[in-house]
Short mmCIF file of C-alpha atoms in Angstrom, two decimals:
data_model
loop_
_atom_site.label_atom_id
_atom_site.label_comp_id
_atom_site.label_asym_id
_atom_site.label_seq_id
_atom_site.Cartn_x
_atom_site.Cartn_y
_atom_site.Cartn_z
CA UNK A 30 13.72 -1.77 23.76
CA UNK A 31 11.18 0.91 23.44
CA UNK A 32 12.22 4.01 21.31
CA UNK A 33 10.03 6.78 20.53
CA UNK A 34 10.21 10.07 18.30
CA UNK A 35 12.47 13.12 18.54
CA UNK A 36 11.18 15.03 16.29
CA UNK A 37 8.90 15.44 13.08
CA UNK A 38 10.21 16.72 9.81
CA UNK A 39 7.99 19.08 7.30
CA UNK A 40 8.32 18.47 3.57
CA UNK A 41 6.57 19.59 0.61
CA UNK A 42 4.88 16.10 0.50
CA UNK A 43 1.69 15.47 1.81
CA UNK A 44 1.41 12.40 -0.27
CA UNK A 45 3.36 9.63 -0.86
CA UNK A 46 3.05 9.68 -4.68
CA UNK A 47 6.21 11.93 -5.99
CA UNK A 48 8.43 11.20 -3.04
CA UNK A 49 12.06 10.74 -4.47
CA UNK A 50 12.63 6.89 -3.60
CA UNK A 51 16.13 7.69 -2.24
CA UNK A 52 17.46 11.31 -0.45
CA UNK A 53 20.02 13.58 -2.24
CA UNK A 54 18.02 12.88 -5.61
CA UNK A 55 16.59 16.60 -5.53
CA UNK A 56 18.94 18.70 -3.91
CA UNK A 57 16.20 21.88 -3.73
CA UNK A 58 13.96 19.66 -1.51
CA UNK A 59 14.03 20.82 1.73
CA UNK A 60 12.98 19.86 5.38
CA UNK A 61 12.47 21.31 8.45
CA UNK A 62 12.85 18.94 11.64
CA UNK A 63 11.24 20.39 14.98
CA UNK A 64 12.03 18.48 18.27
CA UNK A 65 9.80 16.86 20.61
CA UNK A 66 9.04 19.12 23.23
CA UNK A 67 10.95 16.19 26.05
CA UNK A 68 13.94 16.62 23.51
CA UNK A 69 13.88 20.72 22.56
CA UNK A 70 16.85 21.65 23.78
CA UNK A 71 19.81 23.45 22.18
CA UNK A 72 22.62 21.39 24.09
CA UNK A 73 21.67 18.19 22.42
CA UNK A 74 22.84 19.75 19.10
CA UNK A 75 25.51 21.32 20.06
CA UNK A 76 28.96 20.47 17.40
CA UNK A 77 26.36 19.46 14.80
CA UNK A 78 27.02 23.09 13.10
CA UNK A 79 30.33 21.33 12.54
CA UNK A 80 28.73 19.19 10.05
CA UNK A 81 27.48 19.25 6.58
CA UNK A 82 25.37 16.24 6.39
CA UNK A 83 22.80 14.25 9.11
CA UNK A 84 21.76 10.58 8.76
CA UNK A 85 18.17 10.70 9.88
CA UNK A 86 16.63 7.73 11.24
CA UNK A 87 12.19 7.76 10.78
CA UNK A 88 9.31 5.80 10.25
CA UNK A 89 7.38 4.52 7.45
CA UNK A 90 4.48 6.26 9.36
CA UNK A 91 2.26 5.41 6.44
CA UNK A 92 2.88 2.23 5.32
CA UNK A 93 0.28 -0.70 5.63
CA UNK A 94 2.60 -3.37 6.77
CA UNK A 95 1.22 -6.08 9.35
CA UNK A 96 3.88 -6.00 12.05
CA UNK A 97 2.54 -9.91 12.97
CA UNK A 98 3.39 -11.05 9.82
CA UNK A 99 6.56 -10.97 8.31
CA UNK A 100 7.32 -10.63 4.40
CA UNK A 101 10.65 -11.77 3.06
CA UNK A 102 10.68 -10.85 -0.82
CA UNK A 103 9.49 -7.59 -1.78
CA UNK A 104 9.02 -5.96 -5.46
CA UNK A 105 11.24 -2.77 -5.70
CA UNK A 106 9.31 -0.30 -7.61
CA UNK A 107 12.27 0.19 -9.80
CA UNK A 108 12.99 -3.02 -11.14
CA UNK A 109 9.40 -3.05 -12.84
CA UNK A 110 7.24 -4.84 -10.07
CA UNK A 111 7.80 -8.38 -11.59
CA UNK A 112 11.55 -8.88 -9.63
CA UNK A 113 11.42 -10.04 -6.22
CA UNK A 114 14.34 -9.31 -3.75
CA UNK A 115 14.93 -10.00 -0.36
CA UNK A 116 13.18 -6.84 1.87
CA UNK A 117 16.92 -6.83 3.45
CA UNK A 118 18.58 -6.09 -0.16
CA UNK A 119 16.26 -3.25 -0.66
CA UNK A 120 14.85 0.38 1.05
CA UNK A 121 10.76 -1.11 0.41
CA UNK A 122 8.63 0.79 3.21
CA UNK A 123 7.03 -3.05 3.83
CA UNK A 124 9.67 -4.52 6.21
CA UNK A 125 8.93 -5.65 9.91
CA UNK A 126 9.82 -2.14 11.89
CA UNK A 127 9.21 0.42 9.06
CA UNK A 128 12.04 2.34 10.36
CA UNK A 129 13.96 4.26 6.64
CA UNK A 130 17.23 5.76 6.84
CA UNK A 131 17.97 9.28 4.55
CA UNK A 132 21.27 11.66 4.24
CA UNK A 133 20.79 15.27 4.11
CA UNK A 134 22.67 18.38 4.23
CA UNK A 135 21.95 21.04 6.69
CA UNK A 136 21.04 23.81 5.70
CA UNK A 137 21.01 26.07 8.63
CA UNK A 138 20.38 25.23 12.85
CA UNK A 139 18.12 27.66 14.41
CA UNK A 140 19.29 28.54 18.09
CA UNK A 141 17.16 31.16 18.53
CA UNK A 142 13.42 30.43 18.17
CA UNK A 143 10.34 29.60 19.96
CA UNK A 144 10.79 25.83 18.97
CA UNK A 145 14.23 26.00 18.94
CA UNK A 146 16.69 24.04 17.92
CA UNK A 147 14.83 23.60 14.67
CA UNK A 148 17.32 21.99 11.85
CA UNK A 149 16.53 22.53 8.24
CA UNK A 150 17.86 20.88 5.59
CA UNK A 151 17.86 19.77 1.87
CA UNK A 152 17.58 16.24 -0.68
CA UNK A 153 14.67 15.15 1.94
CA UNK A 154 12.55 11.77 0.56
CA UNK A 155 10.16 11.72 3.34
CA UNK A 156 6.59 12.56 3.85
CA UNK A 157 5.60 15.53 5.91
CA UNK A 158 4.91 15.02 9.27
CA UNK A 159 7.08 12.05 9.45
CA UNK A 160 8.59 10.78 13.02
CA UNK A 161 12.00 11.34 13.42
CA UNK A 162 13.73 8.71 15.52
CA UNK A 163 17.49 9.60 15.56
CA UNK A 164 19.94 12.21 14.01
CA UNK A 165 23.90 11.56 14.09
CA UNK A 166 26.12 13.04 12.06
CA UNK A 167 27.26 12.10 8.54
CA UNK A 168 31.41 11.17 8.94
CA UNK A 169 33.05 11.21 5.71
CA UNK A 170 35.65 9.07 5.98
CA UNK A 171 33.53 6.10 8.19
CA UNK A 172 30.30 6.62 6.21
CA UNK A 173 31.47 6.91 2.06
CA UNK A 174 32.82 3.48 0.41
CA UNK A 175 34.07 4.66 -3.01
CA UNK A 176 34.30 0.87 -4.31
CA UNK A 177 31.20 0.23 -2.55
CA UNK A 178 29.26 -2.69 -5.26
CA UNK A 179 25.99 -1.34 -6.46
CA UNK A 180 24.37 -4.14 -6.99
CA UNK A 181 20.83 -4.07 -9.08
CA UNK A 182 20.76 -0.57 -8.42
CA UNK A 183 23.31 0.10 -10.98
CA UNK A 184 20.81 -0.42 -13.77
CA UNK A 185 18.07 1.86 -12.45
CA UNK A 186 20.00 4.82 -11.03
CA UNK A 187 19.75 7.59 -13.80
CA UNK A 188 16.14 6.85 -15.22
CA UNK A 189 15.09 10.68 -15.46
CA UNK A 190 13.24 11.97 -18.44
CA UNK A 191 12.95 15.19 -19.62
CA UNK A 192 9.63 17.37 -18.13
CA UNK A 193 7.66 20.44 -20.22
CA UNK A 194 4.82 22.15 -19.10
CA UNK A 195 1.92 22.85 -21.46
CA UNK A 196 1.25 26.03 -20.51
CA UNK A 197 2.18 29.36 -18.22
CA UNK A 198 1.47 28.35 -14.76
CA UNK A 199 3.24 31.44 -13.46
CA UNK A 200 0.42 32.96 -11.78
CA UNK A 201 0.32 29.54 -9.88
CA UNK A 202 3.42 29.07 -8.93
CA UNK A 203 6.74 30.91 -8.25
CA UNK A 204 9.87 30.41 -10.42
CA UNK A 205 11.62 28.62 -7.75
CA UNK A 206 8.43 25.60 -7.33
CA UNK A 207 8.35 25.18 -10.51
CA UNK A 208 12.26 24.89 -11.11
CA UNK A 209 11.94 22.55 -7.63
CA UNK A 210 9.00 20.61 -9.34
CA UNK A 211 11.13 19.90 -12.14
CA UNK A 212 13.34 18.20 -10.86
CA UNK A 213 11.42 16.15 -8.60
CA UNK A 214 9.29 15.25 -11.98
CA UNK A 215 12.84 13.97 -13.43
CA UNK A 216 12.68 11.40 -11.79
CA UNK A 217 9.36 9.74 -12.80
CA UNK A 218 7.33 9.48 -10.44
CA UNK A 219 5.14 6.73 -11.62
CA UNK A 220 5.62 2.96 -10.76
CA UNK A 221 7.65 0.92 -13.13
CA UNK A 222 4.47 -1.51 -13.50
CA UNK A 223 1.87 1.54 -13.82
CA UNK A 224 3.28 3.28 -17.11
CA UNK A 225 0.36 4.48 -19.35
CA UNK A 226 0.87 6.30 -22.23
CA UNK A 227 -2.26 9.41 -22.11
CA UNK A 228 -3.06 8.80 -18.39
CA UNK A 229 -3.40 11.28 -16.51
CA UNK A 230 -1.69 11.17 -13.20
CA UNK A 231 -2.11 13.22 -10.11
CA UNK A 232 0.81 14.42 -7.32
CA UNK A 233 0.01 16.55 -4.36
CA UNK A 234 3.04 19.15 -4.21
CA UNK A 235 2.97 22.21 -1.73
CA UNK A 236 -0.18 23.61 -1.64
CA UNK A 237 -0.89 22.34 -5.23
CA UNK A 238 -2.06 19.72 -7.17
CA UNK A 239 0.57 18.47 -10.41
CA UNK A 240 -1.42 17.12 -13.14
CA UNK A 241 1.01 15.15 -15.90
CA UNK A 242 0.99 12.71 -18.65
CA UNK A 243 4.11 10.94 -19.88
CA UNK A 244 4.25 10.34 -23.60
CA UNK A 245 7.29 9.49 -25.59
CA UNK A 246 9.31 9.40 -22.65
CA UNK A 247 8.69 12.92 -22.43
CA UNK A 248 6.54 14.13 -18.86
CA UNK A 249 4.28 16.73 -19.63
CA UNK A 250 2.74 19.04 -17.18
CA UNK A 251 -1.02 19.56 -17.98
CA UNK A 252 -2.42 21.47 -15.24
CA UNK A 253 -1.66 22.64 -11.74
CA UNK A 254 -4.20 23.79 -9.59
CA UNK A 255 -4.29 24.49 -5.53
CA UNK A 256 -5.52 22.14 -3.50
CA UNK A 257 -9.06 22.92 -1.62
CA UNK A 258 -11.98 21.68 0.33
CA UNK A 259 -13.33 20.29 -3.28
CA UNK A 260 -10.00 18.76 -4.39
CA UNK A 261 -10.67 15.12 -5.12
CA UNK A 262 -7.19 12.90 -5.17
CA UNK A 263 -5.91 10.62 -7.74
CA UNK A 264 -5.91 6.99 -6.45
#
C-alpha cells in the first residue's frame, strides 16, 4: 500500500520542544489544515460541518527513527526516562511508520477561499507543517469508552505546575499568547529525565522565543524575545 499526504496542518510550533504530548491538553491551540492541491476540493468535506471533532491521522515528519530497524521498548517521556514499555503501549514518535493519531475540534470549515476547503481547529499537538494523512470524523458513541482502563497513564495525567512571568512582556506579546502560552507551559514542557533546578530552557512559540526556569515546582518565565536571523536555539 502506498499512501501519501492530504494535507499539511499550521501550528504555533516550529519546534518540537513545548508540543503538548497528547491533543485536547490546550484547548486555545489551534490549527489550520490546507489540502493538497490533488485533494482541494469542497465535496470531499461535505457533512463534516455536522461534526464537532476530527481524528487526524499524520506523520512524525521529524523523528529520527531508522525505518530498517525496528525498536520494541521505548522510554515514555512521562514515566521519567528510566521505564521501558512496549512502543505498541505507548504514543513515542520512534515506532516503525511514524504515523500519530490526535482529536480536535473544529473550529470553523472555510468553503469559500482561494485554498479552500481549509479546516481549522483547536487542542492541536503537532508540529507545523506536519503531513496530514487522513481526517474522519470523531463518532461519539463508537469512539468514547467511559470505563476505558488507563493504564500507566493514570499516574502522569495531571502533572501541571503553576507558571509566572518575571516581568511585563506586554509589548511582546498580546493578552491572548500569553494566556495561550500559559497553558501550554502547564504542562511542563521539559523531559521527566532533564529537570534542572536554575536551567534555563528555551521553546520556540509563534514568532517568539520562551525563555523559563522551573524552581520549586513553580515555571517561571524569564524572557521572551522574537525570533530573528541572529536567534541561536536551545539544544
Amino acid at each position: 500500500m502506498n499512501i501519501e499526504p492530504i494535507a499539511v496542518i499550521y501550528t504555533d510550533f516550529s519546534e518540537k520542544f513545548g508540543i503538548p504530548r497528547q491533543s485536547g491538553l490546550v484547548k486555545q491551540l489551534t490549527g489550520k489544515i490546507v489540502f493538497e492541491k490533488k485533494y482541494r476540493d469542497v465535496l470531499a468535506i461535505q457533512g463534516l460541518e455536522e461534526f464537532s471533532h476530527v481524528w487526524l491521522i499524520w506523520e512524525f515528519s521529524k523523528s529520527n527513527v531508522n525505518p530498517e530497524k525496528f525498536v520494541p521498548m521505548v522510554h515514555p517521556p512521562k514515566l521519567g526516562g528510566t521505564t521501558k514499555k512496549g512502543v505498541f503501549a505507548t504514543r513515542s514518535p520512534f515506532r516503525p511508520n511514524r504515523l500519530g493519531l490526535s482529536s480536535v475540534e473544529i473550529l470553523q470549515i472555510d468553503t469559500t477561499s482561494d485554498q479552500a476547503p481549509v479546516i481549522y481547529v483547536s487542542g492541536i499537538d503537532i508540529l507545523n507543517g506536519t503531513p496530514i494523512y487522513d481526517i474522519k470524523p470523531y463518532i461519539p458513541y463508537a469512539d468514547a469508552h467511559v470505563d476505558a482502563k488507563e493504564g500507566y497513564t493514570v499516574s502522569t495525567k495531571d502533572t501541571r505546575i503553576d507558571v509566572v512571568f518575571e516581568k511585563d512582556f506586554s509589548d511582546i506579546i498580546s493578552e491572548e499568547t500569553k494566556q495561550t502560552l500559559t497553558e501550554v507551559l502547564r504542562q511542563d514542557p521539559r523531559a521527566a529525565y532533564n529537570k534542572k533546578e536554575d536551567y534555563i530552557y528555551g521553546m520556540a512559540f509563534r514568532e517568539c522565543d520562551v525563555r523559563f526556569k522551573v524552581e520549586d515546582n513553580i515555571l517561571k518565565v524569564v524572557d521572551i524575545c522574537y525570533r530573528d536571523d541572529n536567534f541561536k536555539e536551545i539544544k
